[in-house]
Tab-separated table of C-alpha atoms in Angstrom:
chain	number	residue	atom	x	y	z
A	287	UNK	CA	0.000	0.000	0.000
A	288	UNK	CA	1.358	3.104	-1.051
A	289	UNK	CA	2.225	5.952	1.653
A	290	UNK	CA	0.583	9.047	1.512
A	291	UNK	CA	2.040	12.620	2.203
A	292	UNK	CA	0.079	15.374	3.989
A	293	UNK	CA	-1.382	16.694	0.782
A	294	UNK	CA	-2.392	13.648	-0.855
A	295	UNK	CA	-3.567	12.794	2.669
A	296	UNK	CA	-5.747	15.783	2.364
A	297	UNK	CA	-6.934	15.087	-0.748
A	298	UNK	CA	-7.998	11.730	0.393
A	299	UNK	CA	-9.796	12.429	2.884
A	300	UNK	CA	-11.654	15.225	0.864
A	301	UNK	CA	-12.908	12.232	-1.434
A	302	UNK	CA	-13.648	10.010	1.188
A	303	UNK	CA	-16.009	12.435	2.592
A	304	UNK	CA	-17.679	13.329	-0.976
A	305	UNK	CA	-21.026	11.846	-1.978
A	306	UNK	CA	-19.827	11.148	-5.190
A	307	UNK	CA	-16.934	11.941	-7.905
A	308	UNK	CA	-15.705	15.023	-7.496
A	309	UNK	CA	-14.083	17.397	-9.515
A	310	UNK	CA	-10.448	19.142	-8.903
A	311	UNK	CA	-12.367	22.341	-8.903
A	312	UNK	CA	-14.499	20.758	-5.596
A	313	UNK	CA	-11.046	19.188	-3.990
A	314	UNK	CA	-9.694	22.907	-4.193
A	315	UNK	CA	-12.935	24.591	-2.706
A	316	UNK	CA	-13.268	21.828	-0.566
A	317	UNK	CA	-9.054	22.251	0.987
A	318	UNK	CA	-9.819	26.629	0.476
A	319	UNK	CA	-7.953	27.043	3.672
A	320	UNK	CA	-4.916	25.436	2.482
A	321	UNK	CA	-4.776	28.192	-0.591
A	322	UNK	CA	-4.228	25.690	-3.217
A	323	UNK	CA	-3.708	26.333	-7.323
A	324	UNK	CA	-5.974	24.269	-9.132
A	325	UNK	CA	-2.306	22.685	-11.209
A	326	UNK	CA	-1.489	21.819	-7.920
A	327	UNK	CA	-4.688	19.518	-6.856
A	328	UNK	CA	-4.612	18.389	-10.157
A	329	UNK	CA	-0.793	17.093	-10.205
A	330	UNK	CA	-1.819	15.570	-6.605
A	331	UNK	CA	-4.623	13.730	-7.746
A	332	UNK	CA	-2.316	12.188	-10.443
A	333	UNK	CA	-0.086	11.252	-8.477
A	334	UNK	CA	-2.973	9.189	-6.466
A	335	UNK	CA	-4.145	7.918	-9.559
A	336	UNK	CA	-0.533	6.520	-10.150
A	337	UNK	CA	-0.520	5.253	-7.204
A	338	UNK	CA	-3.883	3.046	-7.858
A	339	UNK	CA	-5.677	5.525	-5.371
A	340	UNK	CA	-8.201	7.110	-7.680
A	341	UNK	CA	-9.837	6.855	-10.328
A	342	UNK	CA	-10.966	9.397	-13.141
A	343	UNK	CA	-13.594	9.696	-15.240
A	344	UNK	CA	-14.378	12.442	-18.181
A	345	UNK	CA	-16.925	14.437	-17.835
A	346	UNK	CA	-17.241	17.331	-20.876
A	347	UNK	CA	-13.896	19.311	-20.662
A	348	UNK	CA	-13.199	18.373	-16.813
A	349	UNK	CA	-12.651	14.829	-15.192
A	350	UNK	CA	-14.445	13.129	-11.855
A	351	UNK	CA	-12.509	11.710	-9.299
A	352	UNK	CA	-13.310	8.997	-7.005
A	353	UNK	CA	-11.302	6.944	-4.057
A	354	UNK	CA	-10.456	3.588	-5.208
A	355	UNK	CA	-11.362	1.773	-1.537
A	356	UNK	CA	-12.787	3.470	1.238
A	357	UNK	CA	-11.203	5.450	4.157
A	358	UNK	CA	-11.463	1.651	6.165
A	359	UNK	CA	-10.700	-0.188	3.441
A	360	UNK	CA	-7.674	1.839	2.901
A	361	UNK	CA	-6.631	2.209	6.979
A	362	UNK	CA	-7.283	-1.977	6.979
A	363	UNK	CA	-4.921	-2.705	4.313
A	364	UNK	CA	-1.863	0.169	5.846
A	365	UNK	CA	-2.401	-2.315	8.740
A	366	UNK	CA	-2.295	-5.648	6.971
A	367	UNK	CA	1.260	-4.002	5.348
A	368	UNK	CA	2.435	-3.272	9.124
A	369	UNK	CA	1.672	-6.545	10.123
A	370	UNK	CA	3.113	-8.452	6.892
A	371	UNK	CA	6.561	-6.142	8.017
A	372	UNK	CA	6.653	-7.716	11.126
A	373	UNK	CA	8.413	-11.020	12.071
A	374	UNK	CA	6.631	-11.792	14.754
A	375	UNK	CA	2.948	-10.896	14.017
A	376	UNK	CA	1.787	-12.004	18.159
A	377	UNK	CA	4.011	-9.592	19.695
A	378	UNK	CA	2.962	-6.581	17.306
A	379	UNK	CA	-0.748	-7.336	17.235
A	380	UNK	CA	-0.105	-7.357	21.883
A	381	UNK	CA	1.222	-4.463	21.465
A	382	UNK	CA	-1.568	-2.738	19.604
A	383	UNK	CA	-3.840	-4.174	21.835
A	384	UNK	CA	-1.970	-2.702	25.072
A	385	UNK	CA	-2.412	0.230	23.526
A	386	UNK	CA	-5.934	0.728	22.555
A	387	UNK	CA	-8.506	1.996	24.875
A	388	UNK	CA	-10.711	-1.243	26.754
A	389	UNK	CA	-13.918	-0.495	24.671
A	390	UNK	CA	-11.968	-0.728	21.339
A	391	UNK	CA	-10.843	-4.218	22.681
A	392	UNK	CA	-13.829	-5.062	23.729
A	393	UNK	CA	-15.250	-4.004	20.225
A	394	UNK	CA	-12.790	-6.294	18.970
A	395	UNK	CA	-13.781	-9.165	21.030
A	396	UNK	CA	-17.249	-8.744	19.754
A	397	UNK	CA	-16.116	-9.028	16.257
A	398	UNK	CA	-13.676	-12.007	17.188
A	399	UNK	CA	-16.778	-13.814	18.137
């Protein structure tokens, strides 16, 4: 699973949250605090796509993007990759689960079962 920087973070999480495809134009609006150039959401969502992130679609002169996977989908997998780095899976997934607060291991239970 690819990394993501802070921008393409941004970007992400801009999609995640959209209702449907957006276009760069509604990334840029949507990050206005961040004071963005349209070239530059548009090289960032490119660079997403490359990465297997996003996906475009043409719409008249202007594309549609769209997330690939969703926000859990994504986090899930970033965690599969942690634990497939790891030589000894038991003692990472203890250690997440020392550190987790008792209703999110209790949530896990639940699943477990």
């Amino acid at each position: 699973m690819p990394t993501l920087g802070e921008l393409e973070r941004a970007v992400m999480e801009t999609l995640w949250s959209a209702t449907g495809p957006v276009t760069a134009r509604d990334v840029q609006e949507a990050l206005a605090s961040r004071d963005l150039a349209t070239t530059t959401v548009l090289t960032v969502l490119g660079r997403l796509e490359r990465k297997g992130l996003v996906t475009r679609e043409r719409e008249g002169r202007a594309h549609r993007y769209r997330s690939v996977a969703s926000r859990e989908d994504h986090v899930a997998e970033l965690m599969r990759d942690a634990l497939d780095a790891a030589p000894d899976r038991g003692a990472v997934l203890a250690r997440f689960l020392g550190t987790i607060a008792a209703d999110e291991r209790a949530a896990l239970r639940k699943l477990l079962d």
